[in-house]
Amino acid sequence: MLQLVVGPRIRKSPYFDRSLAAGATHFSIYNQTYLPLGYGDPIGEYWNLVERVTLWDVAAERQVEITGPDASAFVQYLTGRNLSKFVVGQCKYAPMCDYEGRLVNDPIITKLADDRYWLSRADGDLLRWARAIAGARGFDIGCVDPDTGPLAIQGPQADDLAAAAFGEWVRDIRFFRFEEARVGAGIPVIVARSGWSKQGGFEVYLLDRTRAHELWDLIVESGAAFDMGFGGPNPIERIESNLLSCGVDNDDRANPFEVRLGGYIDLEMDADFVGRDALAEIVARRVERELMGVYLEGDEADLTAPWPAFAGSEPVGSVRAAARSPRLDRTIGLALLGVAHAGVGTELRVETEAGPRAATVTDLPFIP
Amino acid sequence: MLQLVVGPRIRKSPYFDRSLAAGATHFSIYNQTYLPLGYGDPIGEYWNLVERVTLWDVAAERQVEITGPDASAFVQYLTGRNLSKFVVGQCKYAPMCDYEGRLVNDPIITKLADDRYWLSRADGDLLRWARAIAGARGFDIGCVDPDTGPLAIQGPQADDLAAAAFGEWVRDIRFFRFEEARVGAGIPVIVARSGWSKQGGFEVYLLDRTRAHELWDLIVESGAAFDMGFGGPNPIERIESNLLSCGVDNDDRANPFEVRLGGYIDLEMDADFVGRDALAEIVARRVERELMGVYLEGDEADLTAPWPAFAGSEPVGSVRAAARSPRLDRTIGLALLGVAHAGVGTELRVETEAGPRAATVTDLPFIP
């Protein structure tokens, strides 16, 4: 067992003490912030998410705030997603690539005003990356971490819980839309219908860090009526649903076309963006790999580094993540495979940490 | 106690299994890689470092390799340190700033050839940061992580141990110089006289990851004659010696002049570099804060987030890191303070996690 050192280099979420008091035991570090991942009952936490409702401290999902006269032009320059119809009040998933077309991060962009955006970042230093590009290309923007510590309420009962905690108005928030509001005794928040699961729910951004315990307690108190559980971003459900884990499913050289994000890249739009030329070349040449599902023989799912995949003796890619699916009662994985061996039904051999296993390629998602 | 999850998002050092087998218990994540920090006896590990010799798995100190026709010009563009006299075989400490003059990272640069450099990075995504700047400014370079997993041998007996393990030739390596060699049964390495302590020693870069266990075992077997201990980057010794911990001692807005790195910035050189204009302005305006030592009343040193510092009721900065020094038998800290309250002898009040403590400003380092 590895004990995680708590020291001054890593940031604490504003809910850190509350997560510990609620029983969080298993942590990682994400965006240089402690991220509670588990409370000691992974299967129970999974069922809470898919059948009831669960509360996650995802303050580690830090924001990059972009402001100023060039904010809109700059945010468009960072992503190949066409943002020309992006309206205030909306969120958009926006893969970002480097100048070579490699996927760097896949934030959700929240448009707070015509000159104010948040990039809700996956693990990686998107703040300094964005500042580097802005400085090198002369964009007139401000770029800071607004420290807005989000909580996620996820699961089929998320609407009922959020309505009880915040008010019935939350039910009217559409998918990937948000509302700014005061909840409880006037706690300033932004409530967005979003989150890293396919079970429905909200992300709640806190606009006054000093009121974190109050916000947490408000949700927990309302949650008692709903069998609410505590949890964290769920590694089983996200594989079942094929939600990309950036930095896990893609390796350092992967482009968005290889990991099923090609639909977000608009090579026809007028606006220039980082990696455009490289991505156009990749498409012209042809995409070499594809992210696919695999069913794995047996129940070994303890993957701590990619498992090499073989067709006969030929290396054809790797399994990037694996889980035992309680709903499917099967072992499933996400594999980045050469296109010649990515067809549904292809039989592969995978070198797991517990020895070789047979694997069969399948389509994604495992559970729609 | 926080249990660290081992999963596919974070990389394992090539020595990960060996560190665990040697008894590593306390870990952090650094550059998205597991970093063993302790073996359960922090004071014993400290004395091993300052009186004997200690082996650290610092593979988390990952390298950024810069190659190609523009490599030298690009590396110079990344840092305000004047590299005009940089020769192959040498290492140079090189603070790097963003376009606003904020300190981003403080790697040691190793010059492997006129067109090949390694940047030995502090925690943070220097790889993608460098790629962003190269792409945005059109430098013709290659930029990859060469996965060279360094080990550190640190302490007053480091020369004797390294000579026993690798050969007498290591004694001739000068400070911040390196030699490429084959050691043991032909393991390819680069041995540099460097390391994140002031106790002397080497960093050993492994050029063939498959031979990691062999290299580890070679050092450990030779270490038996020297009372070698296992350890990790030492939070006590580095405060005593005032070795900057980038991202700890500096906050997000700190510039190099505030944290005693001004001597590395050459605003007079011909070459342009990232942040030059901003740094010139900062110097012209005047530097507002200074990193100083503080002696703290009592023995509270368990700092997990900066401790605010006050002169009377006025906030004047913060203590960034603290430790109980066994050699000084005092509690010491590093404080980033407004210059008006940074004079040696200034009396401050510090809000620690265990309550207020008196503090007295002192010069650095605590132990030369």
Short mmCIF file of C-alpha atoms in Angstrom, two decimals, chain A residues 31 58 61-64 105-110 118-122 126 150 203 205:
data_model
loop_
_atom_site.label_atom_id
_atom_site.label_comp_id
_atom_site.label_asym_id
_atom_site.label_seq_id
_atom_site.Cartn_x
_atom_site.Cartn_y
_atom_site.Cartn_z
CA ASN A 31 -3.79 18.96 -11.75
CA VAL A 58 -13.76 17.16 -8.24
CA GLU A 61 -10.81 19.54 -12.22
CA ARG A 62 -9.37 23.04 -12.17
CA GLN A 63 -10.45 25.87 -14.44
CA VAL A 64 -8.42 28.12 -16.70
CA ASN A 105 -6.20 18.16 -23.22
CA ASP A 106 -9.97 17.87 -23.61
CA PRO A 107 -11.59 20.55 -21.49
CA ILE A 108 -15.21 21.55 -21.36
CA ILE A 109 -15.37 25.24 -22.18
CA THR A 110 -17.91 27.28 -20.27
CA TRP A 118 -13.53 28.76 -18.31
CA LEU A 119 -11.63 25.75 -19.57
CA SER A 120 -12.40 22.84 -17.25
CA ARG A 121 -9.19 20.95 -17.64
CA ALA A 122 -8.20 17.31 -17.65
CA LEU A 126 -3.35 23.72 -19.48
CA PRO A 150 -16.36 22.11 -8.55
CA GLU A 203 -21.31 20.14 -11.78
CA TYR A 205 -18.76 25.58 -9.32
#
